[in-house]
Short mmCIF file of C-alpha atoms in Angstrom, two decimals:
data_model
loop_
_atom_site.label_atom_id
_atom_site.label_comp_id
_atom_site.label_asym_id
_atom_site.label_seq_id
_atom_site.Cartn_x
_atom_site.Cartn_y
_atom_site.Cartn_z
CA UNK A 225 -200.81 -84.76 84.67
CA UNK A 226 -197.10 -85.72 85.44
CA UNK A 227 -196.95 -87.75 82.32
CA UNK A 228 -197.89 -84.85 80.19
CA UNK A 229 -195.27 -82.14 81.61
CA UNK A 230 -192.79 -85.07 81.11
CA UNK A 231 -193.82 -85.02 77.23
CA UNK A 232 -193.50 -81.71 77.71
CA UNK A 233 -189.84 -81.94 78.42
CA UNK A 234 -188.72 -84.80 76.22
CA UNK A 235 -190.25 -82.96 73.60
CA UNK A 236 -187.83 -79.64 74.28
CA UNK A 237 -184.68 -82.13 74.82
CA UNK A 238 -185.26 -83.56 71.74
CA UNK A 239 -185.81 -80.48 69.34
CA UNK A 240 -182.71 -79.48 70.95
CA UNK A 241 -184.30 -76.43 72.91
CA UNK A 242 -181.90 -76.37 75.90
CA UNK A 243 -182.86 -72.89 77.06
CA UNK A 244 -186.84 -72.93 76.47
CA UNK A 245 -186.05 -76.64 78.72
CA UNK A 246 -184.31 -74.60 81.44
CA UNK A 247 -187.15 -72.23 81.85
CA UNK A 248 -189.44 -74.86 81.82
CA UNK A 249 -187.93 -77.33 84.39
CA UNK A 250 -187.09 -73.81 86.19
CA UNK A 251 -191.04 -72.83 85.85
CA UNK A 252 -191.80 -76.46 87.12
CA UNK A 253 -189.62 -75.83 90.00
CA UNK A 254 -191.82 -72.78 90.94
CA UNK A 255 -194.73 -74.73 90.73
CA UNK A 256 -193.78 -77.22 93.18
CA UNK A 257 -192.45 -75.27 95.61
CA UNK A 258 -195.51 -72.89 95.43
CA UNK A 259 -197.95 -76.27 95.90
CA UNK A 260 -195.64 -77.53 98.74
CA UNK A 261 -196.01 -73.90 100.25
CA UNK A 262 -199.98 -74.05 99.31
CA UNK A 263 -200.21 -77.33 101.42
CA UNK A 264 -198.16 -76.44 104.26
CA UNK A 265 -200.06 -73.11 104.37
CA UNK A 266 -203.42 -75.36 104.68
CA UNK A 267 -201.84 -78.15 107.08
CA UNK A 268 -200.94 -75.05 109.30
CA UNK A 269 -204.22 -73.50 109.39
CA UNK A 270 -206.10 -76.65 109.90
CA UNK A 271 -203.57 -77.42 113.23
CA UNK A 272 -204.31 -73.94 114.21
CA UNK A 273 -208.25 -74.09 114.12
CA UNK A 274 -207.88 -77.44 115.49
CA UNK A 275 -205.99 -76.16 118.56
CA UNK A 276 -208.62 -73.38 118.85
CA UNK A 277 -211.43 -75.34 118.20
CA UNK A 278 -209.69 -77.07 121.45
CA UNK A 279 -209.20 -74.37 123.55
CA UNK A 280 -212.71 -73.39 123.44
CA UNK A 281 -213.29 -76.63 125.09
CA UNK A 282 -210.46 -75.79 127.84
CA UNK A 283 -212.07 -72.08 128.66
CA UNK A 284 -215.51 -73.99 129.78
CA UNK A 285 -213.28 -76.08 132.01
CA UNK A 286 -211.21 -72.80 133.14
CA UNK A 287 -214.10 -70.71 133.74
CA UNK A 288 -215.55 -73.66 135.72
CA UNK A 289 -212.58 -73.46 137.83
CA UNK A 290 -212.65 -70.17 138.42
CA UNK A 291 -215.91 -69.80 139.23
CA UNK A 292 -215.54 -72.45 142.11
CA UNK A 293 -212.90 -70.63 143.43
CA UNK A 294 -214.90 -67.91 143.61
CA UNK A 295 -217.22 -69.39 145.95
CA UNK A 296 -214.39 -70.73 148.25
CA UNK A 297 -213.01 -67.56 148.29
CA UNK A 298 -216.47 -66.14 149.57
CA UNK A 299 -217.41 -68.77 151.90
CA UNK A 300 -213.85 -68.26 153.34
CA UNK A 301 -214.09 -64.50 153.71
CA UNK A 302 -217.65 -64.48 155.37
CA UNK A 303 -215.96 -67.41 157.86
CA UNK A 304 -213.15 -65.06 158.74
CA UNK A 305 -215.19 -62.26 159.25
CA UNK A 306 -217.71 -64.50 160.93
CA UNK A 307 -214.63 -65.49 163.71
CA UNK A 308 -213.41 -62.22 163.59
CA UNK A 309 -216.52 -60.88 165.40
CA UNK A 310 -216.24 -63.73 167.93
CA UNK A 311 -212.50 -62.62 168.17
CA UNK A 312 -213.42 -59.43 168.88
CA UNK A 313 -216.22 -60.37 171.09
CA UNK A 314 -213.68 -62.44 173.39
CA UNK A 315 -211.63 -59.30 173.50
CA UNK A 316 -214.30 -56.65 174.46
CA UNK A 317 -215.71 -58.83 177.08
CA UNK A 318 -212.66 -59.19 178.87
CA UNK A 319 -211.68 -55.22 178.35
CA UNK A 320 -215.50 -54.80 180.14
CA UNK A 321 -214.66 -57.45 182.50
CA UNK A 322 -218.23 -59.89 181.68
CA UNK A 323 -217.30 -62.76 182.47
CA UNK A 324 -219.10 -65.67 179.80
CA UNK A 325 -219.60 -69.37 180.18
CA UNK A 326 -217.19 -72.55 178.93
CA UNK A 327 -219.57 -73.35 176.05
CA UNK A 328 -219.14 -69.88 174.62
CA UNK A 329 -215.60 -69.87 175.03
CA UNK A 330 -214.84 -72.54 173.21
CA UNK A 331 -216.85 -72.08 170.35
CA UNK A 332 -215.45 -68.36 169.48
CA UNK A 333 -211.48 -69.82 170.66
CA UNK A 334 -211.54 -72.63 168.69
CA UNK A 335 -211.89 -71.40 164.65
CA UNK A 336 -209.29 -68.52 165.89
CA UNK A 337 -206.66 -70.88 166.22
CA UNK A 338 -208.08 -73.38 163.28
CA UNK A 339 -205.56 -72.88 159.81
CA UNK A 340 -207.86 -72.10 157.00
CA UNK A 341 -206.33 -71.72 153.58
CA UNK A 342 -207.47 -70.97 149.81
CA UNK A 343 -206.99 -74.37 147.45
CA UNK A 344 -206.63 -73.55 144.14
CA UNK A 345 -208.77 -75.14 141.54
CA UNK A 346 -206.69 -74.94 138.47
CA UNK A 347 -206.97 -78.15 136.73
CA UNK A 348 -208.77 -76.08 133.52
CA UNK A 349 -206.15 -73.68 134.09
CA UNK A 350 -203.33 -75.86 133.48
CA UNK A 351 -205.23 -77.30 130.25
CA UNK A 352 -205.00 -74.01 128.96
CA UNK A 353 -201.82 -73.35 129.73
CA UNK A 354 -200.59 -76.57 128.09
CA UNK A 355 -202.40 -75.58 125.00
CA UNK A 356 -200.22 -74.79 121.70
CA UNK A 357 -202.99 -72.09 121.10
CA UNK A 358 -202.29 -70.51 124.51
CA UNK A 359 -199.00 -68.21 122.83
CA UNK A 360 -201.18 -67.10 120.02
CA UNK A 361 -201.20 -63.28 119.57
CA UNK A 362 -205.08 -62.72 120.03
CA UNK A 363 -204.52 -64.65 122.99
CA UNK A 364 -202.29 -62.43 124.94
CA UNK A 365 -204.40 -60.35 126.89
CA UNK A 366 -205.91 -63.80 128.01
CA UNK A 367 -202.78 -64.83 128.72
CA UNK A 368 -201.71 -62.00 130.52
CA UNK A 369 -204.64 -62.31 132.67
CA UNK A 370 -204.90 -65.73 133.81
CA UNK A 371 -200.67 -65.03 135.06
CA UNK A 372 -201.58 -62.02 137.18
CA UNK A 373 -204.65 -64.30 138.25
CA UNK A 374 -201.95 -67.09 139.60
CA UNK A 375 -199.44 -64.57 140.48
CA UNK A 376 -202.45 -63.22 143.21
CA UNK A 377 -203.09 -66.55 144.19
CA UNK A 378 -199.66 -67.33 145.03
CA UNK A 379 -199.47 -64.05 146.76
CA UNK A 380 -202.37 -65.17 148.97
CA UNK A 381 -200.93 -68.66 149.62
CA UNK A 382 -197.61 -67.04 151.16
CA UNK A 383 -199.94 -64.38 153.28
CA UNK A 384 -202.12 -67.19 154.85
CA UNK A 385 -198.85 -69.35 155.37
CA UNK A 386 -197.20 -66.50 156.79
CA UNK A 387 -200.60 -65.88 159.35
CA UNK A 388 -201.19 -69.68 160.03
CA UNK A 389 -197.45 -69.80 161.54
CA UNK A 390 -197.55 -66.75 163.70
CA UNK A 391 -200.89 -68.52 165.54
CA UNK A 392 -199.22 -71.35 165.61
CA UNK A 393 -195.49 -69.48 167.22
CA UNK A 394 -197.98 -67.99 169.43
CA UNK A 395 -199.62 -71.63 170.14
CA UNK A 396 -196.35 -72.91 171.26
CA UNK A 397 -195.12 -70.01 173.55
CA UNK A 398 -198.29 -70.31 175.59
CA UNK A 399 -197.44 -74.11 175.79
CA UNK A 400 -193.85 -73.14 176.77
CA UNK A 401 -195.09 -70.86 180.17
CA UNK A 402 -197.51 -73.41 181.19
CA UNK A 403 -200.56 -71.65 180.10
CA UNK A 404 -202.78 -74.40 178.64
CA UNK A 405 -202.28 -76.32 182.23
CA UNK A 406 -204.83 -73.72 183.60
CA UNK A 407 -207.02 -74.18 180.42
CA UNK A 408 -206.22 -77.86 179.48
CA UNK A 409 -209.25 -79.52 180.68
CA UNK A 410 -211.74 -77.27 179.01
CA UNK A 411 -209.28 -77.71 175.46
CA UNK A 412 -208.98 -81.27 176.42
CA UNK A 413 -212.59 -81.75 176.32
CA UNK A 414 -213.66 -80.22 173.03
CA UNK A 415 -210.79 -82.11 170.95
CA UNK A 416 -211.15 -85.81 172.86
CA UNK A 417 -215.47 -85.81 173.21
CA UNK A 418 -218.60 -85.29 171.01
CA UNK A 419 -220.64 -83.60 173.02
CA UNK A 420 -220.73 -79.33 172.84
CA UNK A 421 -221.94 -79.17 175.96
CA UNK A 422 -219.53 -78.37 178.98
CA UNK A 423 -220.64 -76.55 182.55
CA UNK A 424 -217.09 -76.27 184.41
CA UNK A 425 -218.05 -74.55 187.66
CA UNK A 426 -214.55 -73.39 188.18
CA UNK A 427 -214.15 -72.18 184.49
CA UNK A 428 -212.83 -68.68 184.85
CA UNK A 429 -212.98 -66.67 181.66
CA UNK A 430 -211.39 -63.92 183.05
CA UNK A 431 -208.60 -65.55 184.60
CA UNK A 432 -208.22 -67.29 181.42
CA UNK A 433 -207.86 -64.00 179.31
CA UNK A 434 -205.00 -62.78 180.89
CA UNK A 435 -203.03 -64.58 179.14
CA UNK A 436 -201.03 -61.73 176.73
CA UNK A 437 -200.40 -64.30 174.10
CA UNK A 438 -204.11 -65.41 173.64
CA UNK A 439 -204.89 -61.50 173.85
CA UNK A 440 -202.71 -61.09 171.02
CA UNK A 441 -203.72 -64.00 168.79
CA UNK A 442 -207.39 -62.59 169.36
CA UNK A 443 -205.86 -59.04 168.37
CA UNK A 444 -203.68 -60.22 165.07
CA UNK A 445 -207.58 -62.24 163.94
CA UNK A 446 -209.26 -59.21 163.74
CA UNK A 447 -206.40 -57.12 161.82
CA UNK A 448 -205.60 -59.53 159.32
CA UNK A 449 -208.90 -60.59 158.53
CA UNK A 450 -209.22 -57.11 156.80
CA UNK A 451 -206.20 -57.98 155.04
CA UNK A 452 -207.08 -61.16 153.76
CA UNK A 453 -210.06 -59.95 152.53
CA UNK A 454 -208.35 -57.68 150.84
CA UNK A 455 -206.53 -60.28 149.03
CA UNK A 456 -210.02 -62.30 148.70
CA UNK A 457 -211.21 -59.61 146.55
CA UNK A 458 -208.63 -59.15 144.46
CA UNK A 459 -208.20 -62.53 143.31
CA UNK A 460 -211.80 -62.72 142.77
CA UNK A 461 -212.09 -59.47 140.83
CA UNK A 462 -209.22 -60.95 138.58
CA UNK A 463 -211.08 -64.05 137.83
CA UNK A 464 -213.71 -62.05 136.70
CA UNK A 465 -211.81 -60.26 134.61
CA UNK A 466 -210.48 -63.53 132.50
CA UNK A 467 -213.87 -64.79 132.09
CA UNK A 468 -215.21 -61.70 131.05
CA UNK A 469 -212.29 -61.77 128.44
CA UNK A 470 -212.81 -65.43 127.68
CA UNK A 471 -216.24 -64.03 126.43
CA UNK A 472 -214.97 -61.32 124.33
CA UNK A 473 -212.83 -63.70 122.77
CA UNK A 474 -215.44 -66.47 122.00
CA UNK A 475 -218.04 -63.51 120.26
CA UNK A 476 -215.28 -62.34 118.56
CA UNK A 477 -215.16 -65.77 117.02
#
């Protein structure tokens, strides 16, 4: 093929046919560019389906993600609310002056004052994220999604951050006015032994709740476990939301 368009032109050079060789060479030009453009057209579609083709993979590993955080986030909500009620349980009892045993004490005090925090699964996430495909235009309500989805979660890290440190303030101003000397033995004992089982005669429940710092640690539990639930749901409606999108995408497809 190239040695007959050269014929071509040697042919026009040599019949002395300067201006029917300028539109030629001019027309050959065109032809070039327009199969360079032809090929880079096809190059760029292939990379494109390729980096869909891709991504498709990456949404299996995203939805898996967020489908395990939705079950952290529910096994941590029906915790909280689960403490909360022992919270509030402490709290009433006192108020009605019933006094309860060491055993019971300890097992509704103890997840009060335990941190517990949402971990992110995001490794899928981040694949997508990383993906060239990600800033593609039918992508963007995607996109858009899965950053209000980690804009939530970050807004839940900083609330339970927030809520861990004001137990654990509160921790340290009862250690500051000698409270945990009247309570240290029964605290002592479910840290340092294996057993659950404790029978202090001289454990005093009610002497022990008057203690305004416990009350109010008891108090903030069963407030801001309303909140955090709050925030619970949220982030899982959200995920729900991207993988409900993730499936509009893939029948679009």
């Amino acid at each position: 093929m190239i040695k007959f368009f050269r014929k071509i032109r040697y042919n026009l050079m040599e019949q002395n046919k300067i201006g029917k060789y300028l539109k030629y060479a001019i027309g050959e030009i065109i032809l070039v560019v327009i199969g360079i453009l032809i090929a880079l057209s096809i190059n760029n579609w292939n990379e494109k389906q390729q980096a869909q083709n891709k991504m498709v993979n990456n949404f299996q590993n995203l939805i898996e993600d967020l489908e395990s955080n939705k079950l952290q986030l529910s096994n941590l909500i029906e915790r909280r609310l689960e403490v909360s009620e022992g919270a509030g349980f402490l709290i009433d009892n006192y108020e009605n002056q019933i006094k309860i045993n060491e055993n019971e004490f300890i097992a509704l005090l103890y997840p009060v004052l335990s941190e517990r925090n949402f971990e992110i699964n995001r490794n899928g996430i981040d694949k997508v994220i990383a993906s060239s495909a990600f800033e593609l235009e039918q992508m963007e309500s995607i996109r858009d999604l899965i950053k209000s989805y980690l804009q939530i979660s970050n807004t839940l890290n900083v609330f339970e951050i927030k809520e861990n440190s004001a137990v654990e303030n509160m921790e340290m101003i009862t250690a500051g006015n000698g409270y945990f000397r009247t309570v240290w033995k029964t605290f002592r004992k479910n840290r340092y032994t294996t057993t659950t089982e404790y029978n202090n005669p001289h454990f005093d429940f009610l002497k022990i709740m008057e203690n305004d710092e416990l009350l109010y640690i008891l108090f903030r539990y069963e407030l801001v476990t309303q909140t955090a639930r709050k925030h619970y749901d949220n982030l899982t409606k959200k995920g729900n939301e991207v993988i409900k999108a993730i499936d509009d995408y893939r029948s679009s497809k």
